[in-house]
XYZ file of C-alpha atoms in Angstrom:
531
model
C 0.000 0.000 0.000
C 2.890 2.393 0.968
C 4.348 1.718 -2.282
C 1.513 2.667 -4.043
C 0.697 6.209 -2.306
C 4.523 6.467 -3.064
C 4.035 6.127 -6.734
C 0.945 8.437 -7.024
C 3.049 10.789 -4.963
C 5.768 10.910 -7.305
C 3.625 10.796 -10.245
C 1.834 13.656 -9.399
C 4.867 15.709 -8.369
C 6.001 14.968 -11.464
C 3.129 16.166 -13.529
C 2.862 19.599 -11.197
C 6.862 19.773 -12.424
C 5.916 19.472 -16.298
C 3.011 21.786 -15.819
C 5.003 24.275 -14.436
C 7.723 24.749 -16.757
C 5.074 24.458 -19.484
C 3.368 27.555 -18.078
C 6.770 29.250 -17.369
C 7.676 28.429 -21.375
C 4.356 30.180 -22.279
C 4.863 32.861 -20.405
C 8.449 33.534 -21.269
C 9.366 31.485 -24.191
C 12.579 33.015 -24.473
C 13.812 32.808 -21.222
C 15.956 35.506 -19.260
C 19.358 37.063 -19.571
C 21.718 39.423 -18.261
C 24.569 41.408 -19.524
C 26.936 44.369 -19.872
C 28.145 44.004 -16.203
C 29.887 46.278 -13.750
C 31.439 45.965 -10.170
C 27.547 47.018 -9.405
C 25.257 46.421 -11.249
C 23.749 43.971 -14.317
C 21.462 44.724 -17.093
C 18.611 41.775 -16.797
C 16.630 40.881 -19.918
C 13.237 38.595 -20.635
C 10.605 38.577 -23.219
C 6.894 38.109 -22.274
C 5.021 35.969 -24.510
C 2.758 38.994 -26.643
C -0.301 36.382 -26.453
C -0.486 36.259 -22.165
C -0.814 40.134 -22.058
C -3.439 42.142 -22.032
C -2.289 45.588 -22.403
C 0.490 46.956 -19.924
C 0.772 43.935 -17.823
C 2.719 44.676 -14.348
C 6.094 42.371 -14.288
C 8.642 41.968 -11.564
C 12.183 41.014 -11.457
C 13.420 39.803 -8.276
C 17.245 39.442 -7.734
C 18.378 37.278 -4.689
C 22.106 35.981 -3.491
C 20.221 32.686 -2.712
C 18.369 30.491 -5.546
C 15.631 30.166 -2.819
C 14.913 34.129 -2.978
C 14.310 33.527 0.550
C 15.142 37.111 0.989
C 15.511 38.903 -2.775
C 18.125 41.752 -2.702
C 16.073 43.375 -5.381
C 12.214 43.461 -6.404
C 11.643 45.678 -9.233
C 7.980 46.365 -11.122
C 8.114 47.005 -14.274
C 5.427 47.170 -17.531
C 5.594 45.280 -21.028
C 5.699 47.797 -23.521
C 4.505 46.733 -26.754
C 6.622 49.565 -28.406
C 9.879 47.469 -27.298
C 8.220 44.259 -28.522
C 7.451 43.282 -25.375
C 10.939 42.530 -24.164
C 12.098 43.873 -21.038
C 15.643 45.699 -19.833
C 16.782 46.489 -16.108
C 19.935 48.390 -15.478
C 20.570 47.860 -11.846
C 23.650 49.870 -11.887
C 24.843 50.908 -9.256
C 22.381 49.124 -6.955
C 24.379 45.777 -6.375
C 27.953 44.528 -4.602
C 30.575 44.256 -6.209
C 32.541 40.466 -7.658
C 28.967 38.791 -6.295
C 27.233 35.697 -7.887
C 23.051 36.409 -8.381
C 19.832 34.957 -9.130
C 16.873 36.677 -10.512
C 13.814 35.700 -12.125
C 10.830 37.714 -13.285
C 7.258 36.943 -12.497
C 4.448 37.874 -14.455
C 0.648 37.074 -14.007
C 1.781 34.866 -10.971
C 3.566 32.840 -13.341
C 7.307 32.621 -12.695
C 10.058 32.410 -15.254
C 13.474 30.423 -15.135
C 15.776 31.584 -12.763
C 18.948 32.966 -14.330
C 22.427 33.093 -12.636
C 24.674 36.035 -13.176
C 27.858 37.659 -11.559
C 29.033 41.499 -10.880
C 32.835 42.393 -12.022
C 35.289 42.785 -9.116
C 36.094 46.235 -8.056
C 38.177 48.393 -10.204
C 41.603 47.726 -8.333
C 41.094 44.322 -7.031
C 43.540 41.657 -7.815
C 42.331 38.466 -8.988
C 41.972 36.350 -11.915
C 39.326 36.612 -14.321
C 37.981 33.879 -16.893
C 35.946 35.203 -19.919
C 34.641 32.990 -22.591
C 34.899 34.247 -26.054
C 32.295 33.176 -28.643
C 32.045 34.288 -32.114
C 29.541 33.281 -35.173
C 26.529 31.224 -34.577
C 24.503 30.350 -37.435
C 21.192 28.840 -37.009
C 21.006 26.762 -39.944
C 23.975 24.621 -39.743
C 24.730 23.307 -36.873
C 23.325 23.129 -32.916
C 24.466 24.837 -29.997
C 26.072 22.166 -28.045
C 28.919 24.659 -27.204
C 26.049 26.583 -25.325
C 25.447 24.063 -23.102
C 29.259 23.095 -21.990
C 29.300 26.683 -21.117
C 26.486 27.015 -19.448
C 27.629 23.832 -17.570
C 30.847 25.748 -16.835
C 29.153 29.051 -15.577
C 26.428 27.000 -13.131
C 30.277 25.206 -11.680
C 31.591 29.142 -10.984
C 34.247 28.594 -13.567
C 33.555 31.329 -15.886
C 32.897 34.894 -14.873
C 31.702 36.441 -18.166
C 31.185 35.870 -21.869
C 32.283 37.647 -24.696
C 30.392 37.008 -28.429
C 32.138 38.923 -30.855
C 29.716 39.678 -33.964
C 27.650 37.521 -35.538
C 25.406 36.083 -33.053
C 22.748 36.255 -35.693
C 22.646 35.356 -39.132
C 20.526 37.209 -41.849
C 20.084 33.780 -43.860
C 16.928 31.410 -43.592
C 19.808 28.799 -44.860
C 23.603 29.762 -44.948
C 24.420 31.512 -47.742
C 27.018 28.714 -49.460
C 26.850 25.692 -52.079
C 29.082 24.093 -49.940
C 26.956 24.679 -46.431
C 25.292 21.378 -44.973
C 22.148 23.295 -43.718
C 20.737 20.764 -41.017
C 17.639 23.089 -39.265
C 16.699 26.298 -42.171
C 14.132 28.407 -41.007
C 11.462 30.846 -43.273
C 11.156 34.047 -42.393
C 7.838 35.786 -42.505
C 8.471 37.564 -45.820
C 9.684 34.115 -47.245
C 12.706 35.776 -48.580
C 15.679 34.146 -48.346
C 17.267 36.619 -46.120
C 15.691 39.386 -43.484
C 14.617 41.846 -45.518
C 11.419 43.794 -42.421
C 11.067 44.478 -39.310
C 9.311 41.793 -38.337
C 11.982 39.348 -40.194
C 15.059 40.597 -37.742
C 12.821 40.096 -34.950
C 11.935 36.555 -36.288
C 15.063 36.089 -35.962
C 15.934 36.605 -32.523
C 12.764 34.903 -31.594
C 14.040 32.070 -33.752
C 17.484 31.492 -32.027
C 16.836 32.452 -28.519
C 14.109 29.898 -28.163
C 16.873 27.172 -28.947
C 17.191 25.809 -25.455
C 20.761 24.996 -25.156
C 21.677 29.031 -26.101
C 18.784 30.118 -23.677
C 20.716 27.663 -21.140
C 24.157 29.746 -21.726
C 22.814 33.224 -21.593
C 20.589 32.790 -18.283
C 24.121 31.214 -16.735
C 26.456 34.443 -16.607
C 26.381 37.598 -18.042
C 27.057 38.113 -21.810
C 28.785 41.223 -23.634
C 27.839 41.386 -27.034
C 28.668 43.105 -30.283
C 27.130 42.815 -33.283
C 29.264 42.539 -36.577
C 27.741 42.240 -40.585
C 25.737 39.398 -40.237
C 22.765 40.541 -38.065
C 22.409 42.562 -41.075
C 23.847 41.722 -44.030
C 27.082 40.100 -45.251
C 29.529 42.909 -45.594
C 27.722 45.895 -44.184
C 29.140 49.070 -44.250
C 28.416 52.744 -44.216
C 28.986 55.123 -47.444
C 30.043 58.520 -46.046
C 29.659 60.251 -49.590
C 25.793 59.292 -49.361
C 25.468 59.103 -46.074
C 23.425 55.828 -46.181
C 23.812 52.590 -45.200
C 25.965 50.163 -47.912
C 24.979 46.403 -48.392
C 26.371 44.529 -51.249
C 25.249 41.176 -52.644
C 22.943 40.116 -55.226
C 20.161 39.961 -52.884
C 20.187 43.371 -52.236
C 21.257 44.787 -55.933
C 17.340 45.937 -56.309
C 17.133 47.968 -52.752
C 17.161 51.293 -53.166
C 19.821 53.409 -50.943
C 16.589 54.549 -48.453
C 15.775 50.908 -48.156
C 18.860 49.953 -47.230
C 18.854 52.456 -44.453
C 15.881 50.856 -43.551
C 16.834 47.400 -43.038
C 19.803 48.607 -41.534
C 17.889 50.109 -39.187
C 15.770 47.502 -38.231
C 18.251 45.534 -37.741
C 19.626 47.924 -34.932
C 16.116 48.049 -33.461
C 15.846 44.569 -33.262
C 19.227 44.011 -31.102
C 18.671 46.669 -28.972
C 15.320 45.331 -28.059
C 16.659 41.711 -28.025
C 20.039 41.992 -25.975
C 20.536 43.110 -22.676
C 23.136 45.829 -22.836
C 24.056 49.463 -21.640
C 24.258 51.438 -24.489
C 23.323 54.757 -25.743
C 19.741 54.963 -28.289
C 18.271 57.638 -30.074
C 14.470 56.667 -30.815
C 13.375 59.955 -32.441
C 16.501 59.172 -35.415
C 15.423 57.418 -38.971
C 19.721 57.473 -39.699
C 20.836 54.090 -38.494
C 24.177 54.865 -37.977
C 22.771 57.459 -35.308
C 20.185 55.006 -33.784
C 22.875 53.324 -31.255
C 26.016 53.970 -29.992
C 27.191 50.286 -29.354
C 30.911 50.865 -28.645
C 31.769 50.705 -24.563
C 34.597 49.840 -22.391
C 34.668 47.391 -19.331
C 36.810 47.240 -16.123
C 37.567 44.046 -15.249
C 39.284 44.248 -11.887
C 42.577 45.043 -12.102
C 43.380 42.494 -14.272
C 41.928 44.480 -17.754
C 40.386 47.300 -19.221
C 38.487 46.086 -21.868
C 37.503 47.995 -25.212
C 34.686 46.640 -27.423
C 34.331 48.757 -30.384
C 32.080 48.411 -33.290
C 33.638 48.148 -36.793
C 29.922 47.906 -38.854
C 28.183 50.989 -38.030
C 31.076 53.384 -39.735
C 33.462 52.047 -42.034
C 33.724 52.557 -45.415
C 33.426 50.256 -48.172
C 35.457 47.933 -50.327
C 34.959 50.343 -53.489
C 36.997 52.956 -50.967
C 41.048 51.855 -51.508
C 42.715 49.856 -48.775
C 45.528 52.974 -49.299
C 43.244 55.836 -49.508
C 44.509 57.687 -45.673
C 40.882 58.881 -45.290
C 39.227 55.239 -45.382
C 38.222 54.384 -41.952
C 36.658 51.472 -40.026
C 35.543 52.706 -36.828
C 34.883 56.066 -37.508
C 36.818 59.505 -36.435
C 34.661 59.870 -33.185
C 35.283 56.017 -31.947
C 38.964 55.817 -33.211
C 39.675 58.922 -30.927
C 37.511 57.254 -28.325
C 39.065 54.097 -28.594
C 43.084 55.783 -28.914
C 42.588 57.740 -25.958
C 40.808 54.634 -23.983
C 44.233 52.755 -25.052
C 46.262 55.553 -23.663
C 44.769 55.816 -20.772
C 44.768 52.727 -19.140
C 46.468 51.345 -15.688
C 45.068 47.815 -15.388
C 47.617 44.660 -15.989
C 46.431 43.952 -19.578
C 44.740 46.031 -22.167
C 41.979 44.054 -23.741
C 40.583 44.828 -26.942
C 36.800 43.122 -28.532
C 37.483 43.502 -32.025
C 35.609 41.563 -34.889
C 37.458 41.245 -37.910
C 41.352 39.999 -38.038
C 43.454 43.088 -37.371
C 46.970 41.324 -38.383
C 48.000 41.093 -41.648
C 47.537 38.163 -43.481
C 48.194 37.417 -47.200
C 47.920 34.288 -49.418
C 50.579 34.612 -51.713
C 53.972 36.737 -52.120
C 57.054 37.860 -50.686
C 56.988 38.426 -46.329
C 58.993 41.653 -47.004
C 57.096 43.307 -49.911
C 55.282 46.582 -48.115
C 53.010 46.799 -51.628
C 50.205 44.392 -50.432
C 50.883 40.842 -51.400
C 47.578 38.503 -51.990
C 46.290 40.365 -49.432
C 43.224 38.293 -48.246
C 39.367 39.639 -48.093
C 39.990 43.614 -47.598
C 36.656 43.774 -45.323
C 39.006 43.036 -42.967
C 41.724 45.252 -41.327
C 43.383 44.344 -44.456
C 41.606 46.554 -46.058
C 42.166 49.501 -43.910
C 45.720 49.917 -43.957
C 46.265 53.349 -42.987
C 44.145 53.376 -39.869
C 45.531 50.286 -39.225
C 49.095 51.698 -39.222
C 48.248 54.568 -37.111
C 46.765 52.325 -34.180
C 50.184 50.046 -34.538
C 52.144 53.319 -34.662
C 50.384 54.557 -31.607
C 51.430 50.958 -29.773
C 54.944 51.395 -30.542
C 55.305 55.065 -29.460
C 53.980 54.842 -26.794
C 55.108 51.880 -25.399
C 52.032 49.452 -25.277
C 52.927 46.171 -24.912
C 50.122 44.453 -22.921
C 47.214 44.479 -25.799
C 45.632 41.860 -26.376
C 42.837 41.787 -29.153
C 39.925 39.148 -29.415
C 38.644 38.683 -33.097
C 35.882 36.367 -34.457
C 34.601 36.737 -38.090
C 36.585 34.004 -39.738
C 35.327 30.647 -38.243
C 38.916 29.939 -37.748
C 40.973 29.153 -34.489
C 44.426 31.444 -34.994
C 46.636 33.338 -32.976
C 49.156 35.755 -34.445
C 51.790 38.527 -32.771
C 50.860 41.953 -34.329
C 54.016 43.049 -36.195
C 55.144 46.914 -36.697
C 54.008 47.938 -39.537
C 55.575 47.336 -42.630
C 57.543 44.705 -40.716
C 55.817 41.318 -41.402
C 58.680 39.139 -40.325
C 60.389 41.247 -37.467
C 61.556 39.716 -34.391
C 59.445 41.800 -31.768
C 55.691 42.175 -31.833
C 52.906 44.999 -30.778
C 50.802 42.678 -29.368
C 48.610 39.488 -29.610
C 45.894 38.550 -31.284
C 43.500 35.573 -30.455
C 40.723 34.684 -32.787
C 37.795 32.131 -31.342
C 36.385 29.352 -33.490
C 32.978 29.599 -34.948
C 30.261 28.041 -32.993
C 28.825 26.555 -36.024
C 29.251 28.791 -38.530
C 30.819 26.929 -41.834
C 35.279 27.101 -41.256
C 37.127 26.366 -44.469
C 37.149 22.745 -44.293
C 33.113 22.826 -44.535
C 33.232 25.548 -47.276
C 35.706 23.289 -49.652
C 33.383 20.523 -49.805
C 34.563 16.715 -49.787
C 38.064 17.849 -50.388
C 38.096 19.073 -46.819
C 37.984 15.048 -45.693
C 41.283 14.792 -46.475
C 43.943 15.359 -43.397
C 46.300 15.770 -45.655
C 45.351 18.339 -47.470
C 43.821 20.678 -44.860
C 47.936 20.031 -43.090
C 49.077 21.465 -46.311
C 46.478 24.414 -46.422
C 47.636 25.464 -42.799
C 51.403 24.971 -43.230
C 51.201 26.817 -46.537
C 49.458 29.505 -44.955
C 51.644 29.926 -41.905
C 54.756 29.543 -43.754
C 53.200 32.915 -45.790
C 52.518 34.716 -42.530
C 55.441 33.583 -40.078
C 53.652 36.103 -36.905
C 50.927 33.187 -36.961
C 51.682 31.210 -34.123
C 48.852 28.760 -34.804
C 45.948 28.389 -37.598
C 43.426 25.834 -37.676
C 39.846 26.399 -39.601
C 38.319 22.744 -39.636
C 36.939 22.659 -35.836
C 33.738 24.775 -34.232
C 33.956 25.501 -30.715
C 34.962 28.568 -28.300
C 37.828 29.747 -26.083
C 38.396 30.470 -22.654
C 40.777 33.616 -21.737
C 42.368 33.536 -18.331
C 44.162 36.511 -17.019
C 46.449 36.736 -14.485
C 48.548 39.541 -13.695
C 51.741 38.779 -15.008
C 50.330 36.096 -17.531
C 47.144 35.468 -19.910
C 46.284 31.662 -20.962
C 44.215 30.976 -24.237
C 42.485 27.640 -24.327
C 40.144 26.558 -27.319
C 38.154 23.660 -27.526
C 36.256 22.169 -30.278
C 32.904 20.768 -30.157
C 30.238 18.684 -32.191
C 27.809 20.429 -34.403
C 25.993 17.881 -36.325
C 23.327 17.181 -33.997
C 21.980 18.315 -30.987
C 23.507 16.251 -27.671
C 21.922 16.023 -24.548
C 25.399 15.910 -23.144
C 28.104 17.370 -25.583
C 31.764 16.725 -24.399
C 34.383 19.569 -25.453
C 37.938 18.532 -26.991
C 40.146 20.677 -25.171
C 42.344 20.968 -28.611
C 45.195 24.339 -28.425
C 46.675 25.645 -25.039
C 48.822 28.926 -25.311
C 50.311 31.341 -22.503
C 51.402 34.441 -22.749
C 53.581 35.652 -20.721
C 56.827 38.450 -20.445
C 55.759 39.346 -24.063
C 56.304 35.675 -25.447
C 54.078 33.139 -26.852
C 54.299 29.702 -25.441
C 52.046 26.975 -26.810
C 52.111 24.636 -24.601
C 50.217 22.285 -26.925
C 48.407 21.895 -30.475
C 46.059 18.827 -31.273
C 44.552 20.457 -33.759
């Protein structure tokens, strides 16, 4: 008899569990995330379901040291505001201690959403070591998010205090945009076009990706910084200055007139803002995209970094502007000067730089000495912004920075390379390092050359060729997906990139722990390569 009441006990616990999170998943489908942190305070972000409201519902966010929220810190009301799409954003800068771990949840209707997990940034001058994953290129379409859930994993353990994704967290493309791309899960966007082209497309989007559980697992884990690079709009993005308009190349765009490709630009930018928690600077009232956010912003992380994220989309020039021309800029006069004098100014142990696309040279074919550009390879890179290039690197040298280290994504490549003075390709000192993250699942070069990529051999002679063109890479590999994990410690930083699975989604994904470097006394040591 016992037994019995034991098993109708368990069974219904069971079934009040499932009914539960089903009602928490209707209410908040896209779960809850924080980001942009400071040594006091979080920016917290959810999404009430549009269907559950009935005008401007009352929500709460309660923030608690204890996952009981026996006694919550923090209880905020708020309203849903249908003019933000019904997503919500709470800056509690300011209002919480400093280095602390966090839950919060929101509540709305008496229904309850996940509760998220997220950390504050040690004071500015306090020494100890900091861990930040750095994530880079997500599409949706070929591959799953398994690398989502090892770091989430890692962020619930307390081994992680933030996360970095640099560009590209969305992709414009129902299906990747490639011949060669094994599309596994394509999507159709509500204008059936093959790429966002409304309003209501970018924020399909976002709805689309953030309801993927294991990436809702990773972002309600720690707090995220995020910039945005050309895919959440369009491959290749860039501002022309002559028309004052927003640039976007490709075929699928050849029949947009300039104005409408200031307005998909734009709603682009309207879509992230109301989609990612971050503390940034908007102008509603502006139909110029360029002016609609201001998504560059620096971070103190202890003493251990300042850290710089700047955004290369929202002014650079073109690739019809020449990679020579002195004028041609990537980040813009008013963010360069931001960005120098950030650089200058800075007393913590390392100087840490979010930056999307690969800022050391890097050429395919050609003499290491030449200075005239050799094979230099795809310009909408710093490649193909020479001159402002050479004026950060001259900057370095003058004034004696040698502690910068620069995070890059864009490439769906694992690579680290030593920043060379300019016009100095093969000298024997360096400016400073750059690490660049794998994609998450984002097509590398082995997926993009087909079949041909299924031969070892041939991707060994791809890499050694290409290193043995570009002797300040210290290690290349573009045939794994994964993510990196940057330790810093005062008097030495350690890179470590693992690869993991893409091809379907696993309940429990295992990460390769493939590359190892350290830094340390301005020299690279990798420690070891399995890639």
């Amino acid at each position: 008899m016992l037994s019995r009441l034991l098993f109708f006990l368990s069974l219904l616990f069971s079934l009040s569990v499932v009914a539960f999170e089903h009602e928490e998943n209707e209410h908040f489908p896209l779960g809850v995330r924080s980001g942009d942190p400071t040594d006091s305070g979080v920016v917290f972000w959810t999404r009430v379901n549009p269907q559950k409201c009935t005008g401007s519902d009352p929500v709460s966010l309660e923030v608690s040291k204890d996952k009981s929220f026996g006694s919550p810190v923090i209880k905020e009301s708020l309203q849903v505001d249908p003019l933000n799409d019904y997503t919500l954003h709470v800056d509690l800068n300011g209002r919480l201690e400093a280095d602390t771990v966090y839950f919060f949840r929101f509540v709305h209707n008496g229904v309850t959403s996940r509760t998220g997990r997220t950390k504050t940034l040690p004071q500015r001058d306090q020494e100890r070591p900091i861990k930040l994953a750095v994530l880079t290129c997500q599409d949706y379409s070929t591959g799953y998010f398994n690398a989502h859930q090892i770091l989430g994993d890692m962020a619930e353990r307390g081994e992680l205090d933030l996360a970095f994704f640099d560009g590209d967290f969305t992709y414009e493309y129902s299906s990747y945009d490639s011949s060669a791309a094994k599309i596994i899960r394509p999507m159709t966007f509500p204008s059936r076009s093959p790429s966002a082209m409304t309003a209501e497309d970018f924020r399909f989007l976002y709805q689309n990706y953030l309801s993927d559980p294991q990436l809702q697992y990773s972002l309600s884990s720690m707090p995220f910084v995020v910039i945005p690079d050309d895919h959440e709009v369009a491959d290749n993005q860039f501002w022309d200055r002559e028309r004052n308009q927003a640039g976007i190349p490709g075929k699928r765009y050849k029949f947009l007139s300039p104005l409408e490709k200031s307005r998909l630009m734009l709603d682009s930018r309207k879509a992230w803002v109301n989609y990612t928690p971050a503390r940034i600077q908007v102008n509603p009232i502006t139909d110029n995209p360029q002016k609609f956010v201001k998504l560059y912003r620096s971070f103190r992380l202890g003493k251990m970094a300042d850290f710089f994220v700047t955004d290369s989309r929202s002014y650079r020039d073109g690739e019809h502007v020449d990679a020579d021309d002195p004028k041609k800029t990537m980040l813009g006069h008013e963010q360069l000067d931001w960005f120098r004098h950030q650089l200058a100014h800075s007393d913590a142990h390392w100087r840490l730089w979010g930056n999307q696309t690969m800022f050391s040279r890097f050429v395919a074919y050609g003499e290491h000495l030449d200075i005239i550009p050799d094979g230099l390879v795809n310009t909408d890179q710093w490649n193909g912004f020479r001159a402002e290039r050479a004026m950060l690197k001259q900057q370095l040298d003058d004034s004696n920075i040698h502690n910068l280290l620069i995070l890059t994504g864009d490439m769906h490549t694992s690579l680290v390379s030593q920043v060379k003075p300019f016009d100095q390709p093969d000298a024997p000192d360096h400016l400073a390092v750059e690490f660049m993250t794998p994609s998450i699942t984002s097509p590398n070069m082995k997926d993009e050359i087909g079949f041909i990529g299924n031969f070892d051999r041939i991707m060994d002679l791809i890499r050694y060729y290409l290193k043995d063109q570009n002797h300040h890479l210290a290690h290349f590999n573009s045939e794994i997906h994964g993510f990196a994990i940057l330790t810093l410690n005062a008097d030495e930083v350690i890179w470590d990139v693992y690869s993991v699975p893409t091809r379907e989604r696993l309940e429990k994904p295992e990460a390769t722990h493939v590359l190892q470097v350290k830094y340390r006394d301005e020299k690279l040591h990798i420690i070891f390569d399995l890639t």
